[in-house]
XYZ file of C-alpha atoms in Angstrom:
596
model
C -15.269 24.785 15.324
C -18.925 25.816 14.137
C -19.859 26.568 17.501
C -16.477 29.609 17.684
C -16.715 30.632 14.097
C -19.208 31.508 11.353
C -18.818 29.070 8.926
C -21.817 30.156 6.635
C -20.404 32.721 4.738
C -20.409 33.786 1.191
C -24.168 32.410 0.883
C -22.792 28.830 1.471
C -25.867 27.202 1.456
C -27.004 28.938 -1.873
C -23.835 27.636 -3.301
C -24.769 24.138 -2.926
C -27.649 21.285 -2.509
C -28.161 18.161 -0.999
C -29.403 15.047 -3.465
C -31.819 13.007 -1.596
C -32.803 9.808 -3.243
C -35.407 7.100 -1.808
C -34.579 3.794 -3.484
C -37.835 2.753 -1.878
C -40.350 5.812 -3.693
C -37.836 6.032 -6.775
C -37.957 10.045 -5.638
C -34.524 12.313 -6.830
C -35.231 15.695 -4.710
C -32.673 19.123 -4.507
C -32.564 20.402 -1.401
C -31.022 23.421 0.389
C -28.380 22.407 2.777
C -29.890 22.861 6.372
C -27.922 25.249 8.973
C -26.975 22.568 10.964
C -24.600 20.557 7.912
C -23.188 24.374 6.600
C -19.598 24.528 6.309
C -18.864 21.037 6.335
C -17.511 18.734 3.357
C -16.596 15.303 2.714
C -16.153 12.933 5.750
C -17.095 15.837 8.322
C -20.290 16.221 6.506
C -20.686 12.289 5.651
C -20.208 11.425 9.512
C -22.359 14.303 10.838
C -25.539 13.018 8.505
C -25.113 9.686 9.491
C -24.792 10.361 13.474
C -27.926 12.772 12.815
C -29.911 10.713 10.432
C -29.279 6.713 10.981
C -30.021 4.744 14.280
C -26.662 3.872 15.850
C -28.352 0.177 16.143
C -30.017 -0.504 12.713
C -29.333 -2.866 10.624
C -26.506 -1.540 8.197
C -28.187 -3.440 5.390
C -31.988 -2.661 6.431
C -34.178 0.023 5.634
C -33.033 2.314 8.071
C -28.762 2.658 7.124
C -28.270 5.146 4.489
C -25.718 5.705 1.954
C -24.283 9.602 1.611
C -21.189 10.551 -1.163
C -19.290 13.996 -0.619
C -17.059 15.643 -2.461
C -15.251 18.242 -0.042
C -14.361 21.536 0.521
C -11.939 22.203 -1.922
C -13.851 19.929 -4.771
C -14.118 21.873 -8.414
C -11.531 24.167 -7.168
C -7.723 25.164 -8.799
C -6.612 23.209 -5.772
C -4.125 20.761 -6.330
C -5.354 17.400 -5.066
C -8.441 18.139 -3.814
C -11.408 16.082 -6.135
C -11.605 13.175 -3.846
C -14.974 11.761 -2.372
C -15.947 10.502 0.636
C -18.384 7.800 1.409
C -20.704 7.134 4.809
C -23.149 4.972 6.287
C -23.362 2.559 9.241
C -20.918 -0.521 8.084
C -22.087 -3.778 7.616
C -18.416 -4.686 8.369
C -17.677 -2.998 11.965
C -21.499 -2.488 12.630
C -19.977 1.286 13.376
C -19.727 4.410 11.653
C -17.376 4.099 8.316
C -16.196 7.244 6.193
C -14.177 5.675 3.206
C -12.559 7.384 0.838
C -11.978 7.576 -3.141
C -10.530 9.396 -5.654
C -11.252 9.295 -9.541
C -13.383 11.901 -11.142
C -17.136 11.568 -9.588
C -16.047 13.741 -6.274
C -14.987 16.414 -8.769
C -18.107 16.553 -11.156
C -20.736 16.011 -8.328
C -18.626 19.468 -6.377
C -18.985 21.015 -10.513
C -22.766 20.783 -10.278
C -22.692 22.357 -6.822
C -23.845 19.185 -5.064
C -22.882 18.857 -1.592
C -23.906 15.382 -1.151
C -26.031 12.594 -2.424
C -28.129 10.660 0.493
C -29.558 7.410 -0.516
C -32.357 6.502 1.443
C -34.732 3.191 2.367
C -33.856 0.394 0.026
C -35.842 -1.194 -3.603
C -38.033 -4.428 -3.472
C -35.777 -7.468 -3.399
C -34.302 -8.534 -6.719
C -34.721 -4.868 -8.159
C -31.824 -3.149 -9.541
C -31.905 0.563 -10.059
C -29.480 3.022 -11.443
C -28.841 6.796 -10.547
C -29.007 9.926 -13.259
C -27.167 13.070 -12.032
C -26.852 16.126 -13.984
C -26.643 20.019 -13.468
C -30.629 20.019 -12.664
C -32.249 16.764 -13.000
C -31.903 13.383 -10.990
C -33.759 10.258 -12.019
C -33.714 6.792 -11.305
C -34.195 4.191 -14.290
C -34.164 0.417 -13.877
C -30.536 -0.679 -14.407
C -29.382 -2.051 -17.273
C -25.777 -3.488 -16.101
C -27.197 -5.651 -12.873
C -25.377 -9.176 -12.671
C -22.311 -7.462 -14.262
C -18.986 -6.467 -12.598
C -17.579 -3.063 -12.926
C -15.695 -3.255 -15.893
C -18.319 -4.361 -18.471
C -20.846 -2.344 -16.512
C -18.861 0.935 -16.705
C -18.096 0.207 -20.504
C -22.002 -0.648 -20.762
C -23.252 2.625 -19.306
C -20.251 4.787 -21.204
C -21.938 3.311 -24.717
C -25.199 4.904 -23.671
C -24.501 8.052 -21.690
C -20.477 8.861 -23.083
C -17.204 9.674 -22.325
C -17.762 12.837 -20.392
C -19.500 11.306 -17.692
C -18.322 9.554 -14.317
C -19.575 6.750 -13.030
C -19.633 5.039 -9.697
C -20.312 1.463 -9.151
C -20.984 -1.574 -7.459
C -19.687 -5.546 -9.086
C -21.095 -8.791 -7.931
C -19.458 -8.172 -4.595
C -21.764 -5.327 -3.650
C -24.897 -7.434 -5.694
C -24.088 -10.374 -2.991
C -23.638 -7.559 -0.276
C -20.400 -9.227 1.045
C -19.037 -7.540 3.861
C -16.056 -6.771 2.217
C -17.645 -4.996 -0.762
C -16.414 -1.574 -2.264
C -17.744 1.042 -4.871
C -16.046 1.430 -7.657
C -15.608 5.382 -9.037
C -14.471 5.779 -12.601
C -11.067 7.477 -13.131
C -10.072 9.545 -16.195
C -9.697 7.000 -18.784
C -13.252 5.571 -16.958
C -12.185 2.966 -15.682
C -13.348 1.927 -12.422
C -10.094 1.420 -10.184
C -10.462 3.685 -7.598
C -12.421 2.611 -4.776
C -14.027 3.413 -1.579
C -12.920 0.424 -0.014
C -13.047 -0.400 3.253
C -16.181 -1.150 5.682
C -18.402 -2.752 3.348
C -19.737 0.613 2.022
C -20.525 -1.678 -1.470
C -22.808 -3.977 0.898
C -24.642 -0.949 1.604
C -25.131 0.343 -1.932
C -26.391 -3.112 -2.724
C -29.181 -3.657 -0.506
C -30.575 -0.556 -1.426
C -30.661 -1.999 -4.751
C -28.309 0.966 -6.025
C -26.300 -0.475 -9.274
C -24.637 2.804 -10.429
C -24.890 6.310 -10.408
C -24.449 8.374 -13.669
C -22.442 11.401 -12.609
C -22.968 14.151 -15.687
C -21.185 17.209 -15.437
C -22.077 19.373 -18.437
C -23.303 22.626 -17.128
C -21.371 22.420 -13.873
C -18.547 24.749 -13.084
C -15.749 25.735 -10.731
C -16.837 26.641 -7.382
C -17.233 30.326 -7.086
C -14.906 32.567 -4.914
C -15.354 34.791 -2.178
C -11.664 36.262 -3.079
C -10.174 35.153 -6.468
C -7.010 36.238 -6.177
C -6.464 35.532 -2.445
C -7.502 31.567 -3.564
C -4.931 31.815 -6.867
C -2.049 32.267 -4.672
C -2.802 30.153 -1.520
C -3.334 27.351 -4.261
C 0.121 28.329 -5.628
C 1.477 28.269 -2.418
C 0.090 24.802 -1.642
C 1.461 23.347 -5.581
C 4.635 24.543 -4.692
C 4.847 23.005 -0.813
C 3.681 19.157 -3.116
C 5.948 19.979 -5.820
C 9.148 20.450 -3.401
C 8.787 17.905 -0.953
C 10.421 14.676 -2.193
C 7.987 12.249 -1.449
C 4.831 14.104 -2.892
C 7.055 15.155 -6.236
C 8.832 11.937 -7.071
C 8.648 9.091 -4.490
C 5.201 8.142 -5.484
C 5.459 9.232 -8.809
C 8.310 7.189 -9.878
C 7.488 4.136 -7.675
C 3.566 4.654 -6.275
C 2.239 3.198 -2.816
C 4.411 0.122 -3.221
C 7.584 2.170 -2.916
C 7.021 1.302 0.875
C 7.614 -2.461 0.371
C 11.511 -2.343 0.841
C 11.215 -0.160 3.410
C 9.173 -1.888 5.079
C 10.797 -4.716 4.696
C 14.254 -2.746 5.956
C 12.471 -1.302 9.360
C 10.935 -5.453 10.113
C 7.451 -3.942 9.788
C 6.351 -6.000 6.997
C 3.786 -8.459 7.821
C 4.689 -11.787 6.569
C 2.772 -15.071 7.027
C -0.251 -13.681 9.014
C 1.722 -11.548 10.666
C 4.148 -14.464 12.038
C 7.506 -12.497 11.060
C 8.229 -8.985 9.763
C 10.494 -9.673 6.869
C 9.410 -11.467 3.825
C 12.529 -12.930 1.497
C 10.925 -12.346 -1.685
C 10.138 -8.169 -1.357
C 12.302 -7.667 -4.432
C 10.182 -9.126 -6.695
C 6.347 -7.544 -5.381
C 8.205 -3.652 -4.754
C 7.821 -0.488 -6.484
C 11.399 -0.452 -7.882
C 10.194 -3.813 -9.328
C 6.661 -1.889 -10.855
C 8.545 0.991 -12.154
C 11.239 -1.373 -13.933
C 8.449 -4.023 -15.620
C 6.011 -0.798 -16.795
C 9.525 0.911 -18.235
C 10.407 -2.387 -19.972
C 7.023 -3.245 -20.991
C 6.258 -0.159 -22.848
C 2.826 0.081 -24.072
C 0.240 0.656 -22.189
C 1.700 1.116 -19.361
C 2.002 4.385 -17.796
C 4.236 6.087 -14.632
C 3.583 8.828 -13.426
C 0.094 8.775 -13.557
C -2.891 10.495 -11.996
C -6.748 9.020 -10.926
C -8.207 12.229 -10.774
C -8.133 16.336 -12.691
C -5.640 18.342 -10.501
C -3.906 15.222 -9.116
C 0.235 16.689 -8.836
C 1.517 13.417 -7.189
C 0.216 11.192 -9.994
C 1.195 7.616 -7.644
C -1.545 5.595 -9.906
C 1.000 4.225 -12.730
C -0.671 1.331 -14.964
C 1.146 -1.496 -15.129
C 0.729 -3.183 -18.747
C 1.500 -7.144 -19.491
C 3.876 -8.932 -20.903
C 2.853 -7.540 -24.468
C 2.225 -4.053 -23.571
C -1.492 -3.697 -22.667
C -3.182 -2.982 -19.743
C -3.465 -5.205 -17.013
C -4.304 -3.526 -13.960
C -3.225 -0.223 -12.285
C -0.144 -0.396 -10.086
C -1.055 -2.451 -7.247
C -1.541 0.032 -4.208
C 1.375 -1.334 -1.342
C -1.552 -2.238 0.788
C -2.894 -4.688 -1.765
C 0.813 -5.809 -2.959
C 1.396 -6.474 0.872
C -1.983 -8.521 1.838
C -1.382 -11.201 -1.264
C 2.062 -10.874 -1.212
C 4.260 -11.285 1.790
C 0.568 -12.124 3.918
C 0.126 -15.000 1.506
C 3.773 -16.060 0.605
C 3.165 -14.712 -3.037
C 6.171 -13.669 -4.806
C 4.908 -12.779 -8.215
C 3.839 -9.169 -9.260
C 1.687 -10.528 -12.127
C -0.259 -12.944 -9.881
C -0.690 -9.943 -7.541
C -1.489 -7.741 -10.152
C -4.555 -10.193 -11.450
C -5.730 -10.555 -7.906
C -5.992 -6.484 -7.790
C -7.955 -6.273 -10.963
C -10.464 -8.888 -9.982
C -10.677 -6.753 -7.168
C -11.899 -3.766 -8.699
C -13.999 -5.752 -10.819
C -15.753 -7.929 -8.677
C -15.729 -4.776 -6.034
C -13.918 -6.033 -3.214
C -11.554 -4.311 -0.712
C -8.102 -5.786 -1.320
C -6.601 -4.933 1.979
C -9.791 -7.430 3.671
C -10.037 -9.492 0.871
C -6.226 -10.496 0.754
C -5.721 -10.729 4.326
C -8.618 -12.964 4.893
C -7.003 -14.855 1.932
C -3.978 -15.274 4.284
C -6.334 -16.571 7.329
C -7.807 -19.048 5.105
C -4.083 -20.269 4.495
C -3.512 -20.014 8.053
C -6.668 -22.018 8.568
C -5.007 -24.921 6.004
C -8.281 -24.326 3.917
C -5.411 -22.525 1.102
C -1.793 -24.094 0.730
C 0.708 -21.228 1.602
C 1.632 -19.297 -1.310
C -0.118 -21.291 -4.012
C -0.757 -18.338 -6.766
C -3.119 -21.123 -8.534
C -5.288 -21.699 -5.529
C -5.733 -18.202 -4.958
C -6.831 -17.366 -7.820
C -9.126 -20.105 -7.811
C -10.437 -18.371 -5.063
C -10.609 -14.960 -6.341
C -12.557 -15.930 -9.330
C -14.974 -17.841 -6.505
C -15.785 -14.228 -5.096
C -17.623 -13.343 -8.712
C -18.984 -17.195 -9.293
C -20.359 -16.099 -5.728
C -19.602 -20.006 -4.692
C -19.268 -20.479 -0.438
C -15.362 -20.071 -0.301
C -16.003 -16.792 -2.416
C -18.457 -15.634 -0.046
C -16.355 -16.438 2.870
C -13.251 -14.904 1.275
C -15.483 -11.980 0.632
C -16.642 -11.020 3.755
C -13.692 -10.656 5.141
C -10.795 -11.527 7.475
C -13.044 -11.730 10.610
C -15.505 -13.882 8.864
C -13.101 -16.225 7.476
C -11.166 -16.723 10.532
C -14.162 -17.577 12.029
C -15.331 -19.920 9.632
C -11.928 -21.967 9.332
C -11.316 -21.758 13.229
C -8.509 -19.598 13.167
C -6.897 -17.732 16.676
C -4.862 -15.049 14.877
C -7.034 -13.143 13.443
C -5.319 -9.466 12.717
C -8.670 -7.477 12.900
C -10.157 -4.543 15.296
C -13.972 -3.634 15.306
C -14.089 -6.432 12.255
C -12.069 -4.704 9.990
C -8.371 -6.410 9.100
C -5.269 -4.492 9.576
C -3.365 -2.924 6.739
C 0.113 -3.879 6.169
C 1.868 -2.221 8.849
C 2.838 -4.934 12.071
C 1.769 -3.017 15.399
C 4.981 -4.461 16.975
C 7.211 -2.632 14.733
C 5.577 0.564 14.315
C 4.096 0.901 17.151
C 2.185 4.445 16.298
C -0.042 2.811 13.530
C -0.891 0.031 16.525
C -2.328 3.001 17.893
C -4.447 3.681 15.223
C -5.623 0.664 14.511
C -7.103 0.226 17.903
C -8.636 3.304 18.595
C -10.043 4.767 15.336
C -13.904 4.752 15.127
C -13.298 3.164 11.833
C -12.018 -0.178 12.803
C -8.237 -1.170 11.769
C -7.242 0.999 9.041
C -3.899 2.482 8.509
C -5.131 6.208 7.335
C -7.303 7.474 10.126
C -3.572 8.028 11.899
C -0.687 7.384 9.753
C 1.779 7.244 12.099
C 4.285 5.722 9.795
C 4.869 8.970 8.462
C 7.322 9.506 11.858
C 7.785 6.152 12.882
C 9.158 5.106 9.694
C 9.808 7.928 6.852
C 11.016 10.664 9.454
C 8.033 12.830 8.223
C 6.911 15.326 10.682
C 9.415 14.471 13.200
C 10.658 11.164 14.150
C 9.266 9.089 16.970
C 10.870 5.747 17.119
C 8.854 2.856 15.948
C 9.607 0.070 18.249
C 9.193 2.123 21.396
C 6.017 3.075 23.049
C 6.878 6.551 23.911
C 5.602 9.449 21.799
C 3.072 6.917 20.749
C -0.430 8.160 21.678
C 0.446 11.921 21.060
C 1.354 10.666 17.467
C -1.723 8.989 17.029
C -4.051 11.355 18.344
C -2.681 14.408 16.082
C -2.464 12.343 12.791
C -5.905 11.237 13.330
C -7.274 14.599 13.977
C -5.328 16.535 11.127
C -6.349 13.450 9.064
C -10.707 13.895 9.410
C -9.995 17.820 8.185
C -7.549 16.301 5.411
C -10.601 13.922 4.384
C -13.305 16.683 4.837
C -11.681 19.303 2.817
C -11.258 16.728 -0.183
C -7.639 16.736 -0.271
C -5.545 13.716 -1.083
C -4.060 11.749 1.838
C -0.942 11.724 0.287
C -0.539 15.716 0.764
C 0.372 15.020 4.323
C 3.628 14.520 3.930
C 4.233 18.457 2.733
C 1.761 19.269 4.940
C 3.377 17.847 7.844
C 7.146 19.254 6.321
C 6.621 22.045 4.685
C 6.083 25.166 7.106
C 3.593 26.961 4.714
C 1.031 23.849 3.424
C -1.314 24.284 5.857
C -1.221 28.149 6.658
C -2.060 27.733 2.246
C -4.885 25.081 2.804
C -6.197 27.241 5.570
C -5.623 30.717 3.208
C -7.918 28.409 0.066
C -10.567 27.803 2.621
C -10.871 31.670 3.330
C -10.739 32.798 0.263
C -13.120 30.533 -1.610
C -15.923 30.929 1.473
C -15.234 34.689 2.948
C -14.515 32.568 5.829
C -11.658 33.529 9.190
C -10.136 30.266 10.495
C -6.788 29.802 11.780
C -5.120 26.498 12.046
C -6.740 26.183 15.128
C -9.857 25.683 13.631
C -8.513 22.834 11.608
C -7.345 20.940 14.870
C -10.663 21.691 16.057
C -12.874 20.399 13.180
C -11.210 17.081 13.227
C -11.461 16.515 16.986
C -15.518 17.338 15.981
C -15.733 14.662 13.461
C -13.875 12.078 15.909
C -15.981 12.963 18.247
C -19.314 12.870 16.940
C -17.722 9.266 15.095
C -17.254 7.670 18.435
C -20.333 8.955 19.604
C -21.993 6.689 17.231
C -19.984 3.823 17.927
C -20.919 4.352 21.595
C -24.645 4.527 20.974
C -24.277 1.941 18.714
C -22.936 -0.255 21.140
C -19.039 0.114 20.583
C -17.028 0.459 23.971
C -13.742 1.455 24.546
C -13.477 -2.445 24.927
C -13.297 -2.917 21.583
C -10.386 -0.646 21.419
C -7.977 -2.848 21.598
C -5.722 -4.757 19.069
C -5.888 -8.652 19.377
C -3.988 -10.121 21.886
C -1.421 -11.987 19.694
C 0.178 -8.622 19.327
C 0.803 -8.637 23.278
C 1.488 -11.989 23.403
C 4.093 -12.947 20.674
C 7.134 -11.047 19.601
C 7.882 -10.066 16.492
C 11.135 -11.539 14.253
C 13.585 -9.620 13.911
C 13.078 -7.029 16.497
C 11.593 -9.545 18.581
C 9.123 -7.207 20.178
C 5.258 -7.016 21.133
C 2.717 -4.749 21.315
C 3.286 -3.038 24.612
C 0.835 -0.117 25.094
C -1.928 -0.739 27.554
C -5.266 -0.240 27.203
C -5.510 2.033 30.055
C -2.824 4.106 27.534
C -5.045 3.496 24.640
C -8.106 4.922 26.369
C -6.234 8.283 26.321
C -6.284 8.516 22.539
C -9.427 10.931 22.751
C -8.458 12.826 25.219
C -10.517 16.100 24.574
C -14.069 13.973 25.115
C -12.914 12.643 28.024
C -11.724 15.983 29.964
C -16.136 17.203 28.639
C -17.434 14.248 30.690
């Protein structure tokens, strides 16, 4: 895309500056943005630093991994769902490349103070704790004064001292212990720190460079300025009104968040029950959005629907769900983290689930790994089978940092390897989401071929497979698979570089005008003259220069490849496997291949 089009224009690299901070020389400098990162945002810019700046075969938690957050494109903007942050490095998880991927305020206020991206560099002395200061002109590291605590009473902590207007983004005991499971925590608008960056170990990373929190302040900062005002105010209106009329972006996860997928899942025999043994699970009633939205209604008080992480967020899918005396008790269990203690484990309780989740984003911990490799364990007979008790004896273990904690907290490839386990569902190291491969057979393809290791939004083939989104490919064949695959995962690294919410893909993929509107903001904020051609092209850049890394870093097409349990065993009640090849798989990328 750079190399067909000009994408430096309206002075883009006066309009922003790099943060680089050296955790080993305590040094906070501004820098201009060099030629060769201009015009790129979030994960495009994330994954280009890293490919550019760390070995391919460090250590992810040495010296030589670093640690870069950016906001994208369309950060500080009038664009509707576009504050979110991305977050690279090499991962201590898949020992490849990792982009994930948060929302809450920090991506927002760090794109209000014109910074592109912060790049943490080297690592502190052993033991040392440091944490980040990040305002309109000055960056400082002080010696933290929230180390040994977990997110919540560190967030609360730092908001005494530095207020209410800040963000903050952190790391719990999880990241302190640098489990391979580990996320960073980022502060949503009632500051609290729920939304995470969780997947790859990225928290592992910000703990071994001895990085505790960063202080995001943005008094001073402002709205990105425009290269065409008025151009930008009506592609923006254009892309509010594709969200607000497409039925899924305007009520489905409003009314019902992520976990509105649980009974549909459930309907279409995709739902992965008993590590992945069967894709029905008998109790989906009682852990299912309908279920959320009826218990916050009846609870009243604190709880919320209808709620949003981030400024600008129009699908609002984060509800709070309060207890059984109205006050908060965790936000509404994401379906991913419903699914992995719930039908994965044999849990049946939405409370139980809904404590597991806030320890979670407490501790710092990636639910998705975290509660499958709580399934393994059971699979391993180290856990009894849906025993809420015994996994919450666990859980706790993650922040007491005792060895089943540890275990738990690394992961589901760790544990399964600990406890002896065959059927592990990981690729690259990283645990699949809660989508069975043998029943949507499009998200298979994702999970084996995305640079980032298992993970259901690289490619969310689901959207087809299972909603009729975009066109409908059906879910238990293997035909129409690949193509699906490979387009989702492209349109998805420009989604995730511009800064836009993943959720937006639905009207994006329905709604004729979304991305002629997304393509019409870019334009107008930068003076810039893509097409939608350019789009496609960025995000077949960013894959490639992803699995470039990988390569280098000694990830083969070998490795792309789901476990062979998926091949092997059919599924209940379809009763079908995994049948793509790998020779089919190898396809995925395409556009490399045809360069060699």
């Amino acid at each position: 895309m750079q190399d067909e089009i000009d994408m430096t224009g309206n002075d883009f690299e006066n309009l922003f500056r790099f943060l680089r901070v050296n955790m080993a020389t305590k040094t906070c400098v501004f820098e201009e943005i060099p030629q060769e990162y201009a015009g790129l945002g979030g994960r495009a810019l994330t994954s280009t630093i890293v490919a550019r700046e760390v070995p391919p075969t460090c250590t992810p938690i040495g010296p030589h991994n670093k640690l870069v957050f950016a906001p994208g494109l369309l950060g500080a903007t009038n664009s509707p769902n576009a504050n979110r942050i991305s977050v690279g490095c090499k991962s201590p998880l898949t020992e490849g490349i990792k982009e994930s991927n948060a929302g809450g305020q920090p991506g927002g206020h760090l794109a209000r103070l014109g910074i592109l991206a912060v790049i943490v560099e080297d690592m502190a002395k052993e033991g040392e704790w440091w944490q980040l200061e990040v305002s309109k002109d000055h960056a400082k590291l002080i010696p933290a004064e929230v180390a040994g605590m977990n997110n919540f009473e560190a967030v609360a902590k730092l908001v005494e001292k530095y207020g209410k207007d800040c963000s903050y983004i952190t790391i719990g005991r999880g990241g302190e212990y640098k489990l391979t499971a580990a996320s960073i925590a980022c502060t949503d608008r009632e500051l609290r720190p729920m939304r995470h960056a969780g997947r790859g170990g990225v928290g592992a990373v910000m703990g071994s460079k001895g990085l505790k929190a960063i202080i995001v302040n943005p008094e001073g900062g402002k709205s990105q300025p425009l290269a065409d005002e008025k151009a930008f105010r009506e592609a923006s209106k254009r892309f509010a009104t594709a969200l607000s009329e497409h039925p899924i972006t305007s009520k489905g996860l409003a009314e019902y968040g992520t976990a509105v997928l649980v009974n549909i899942l459930h309907e279409a025999g995709g739902l992965p029950t008993a590590n992945f043994t069967v894709g029905q699970f008998d109790k989906h009633e009682a852990v299912s959005g309908e279920l959320l939205n009826q218990l916050t209604k009846e609870r009243g008080g604190e709880g919320i629907v209808a709620h949003g992480c981030m400024s600008g967020c129009m699908i609002r899918c984060s509800g709070i769900l309060p207890d059984k005396k109205g006050k908060f008790q965790s936000k509404w269990p994401e379906y991913e983290t419903l699914w992995s203690f719930g039908p994965h484990c044999g849990v049946g309780e939405m409370d139980a689930i809904s404590k597991y989740d806030y320890i979670c984003d407490d501790v710092g911990v990636d639910t998705i790994d975290v509660g499958v490799a709580v399934g393994v364990a059971m699979a391993g007979g180290a856990i009894p089978y849906g025993d809420t008790k015994a996994v919450l004896d666990v859980m706790n273990g993650i922040s007491e940092g005792s060895p089943m904690g540890r275990i738990i907290g690394c992961g589901a490839a760790t544990t399964g390897r600990v406890f002896g386990v065959r059927r592990v569902p990981a690729v690259k190291g990283q645990s699949l989401p809660a989508y069975d491969p043998r029943a949507v057979k499009g998200q298979g393809v994702t999970y084996a071929t995305s640079p980032m290791g298992a993970d259901h939004t690289a490619g969310y083939a689901v959207t087809a497979n299972i909603l009729n989104c975009g066109g409908s490919v059906d879910p238990l064949k293997k035909e129409g698979q690949i193509e699906l695959s490979r387009n989702l995962q492209v349109a998805t690294a420009s989604v995730d570089s511009v800064g836009l919410c993943l959720f937006t893909a639905f009207a994006i993929l329905d709604v004729p005008d979304a991305l002629p509107a997304i393509v019409d903001m870019l334009n107008a904020k930068f003076g810039w003259q893509l097409t939608g051609d350019d789009v496609v092209s960025l995000g077949q850049r960013i894959l490639s220069t992803e699995i470039d890394f990988n390569r280098r870093a000694g990830i083969t097409q070998a490795a792309d490849v789901l476990p062979d349990f998926f091949t092997d065993e059919k599924l209940p009640p379809h009763n079908t496997t995994f049948d793509i090849t790998h020779e089919e798989l190898n396809t995925v990328f395409n556009w490399i291949e045809e360069k060699k």
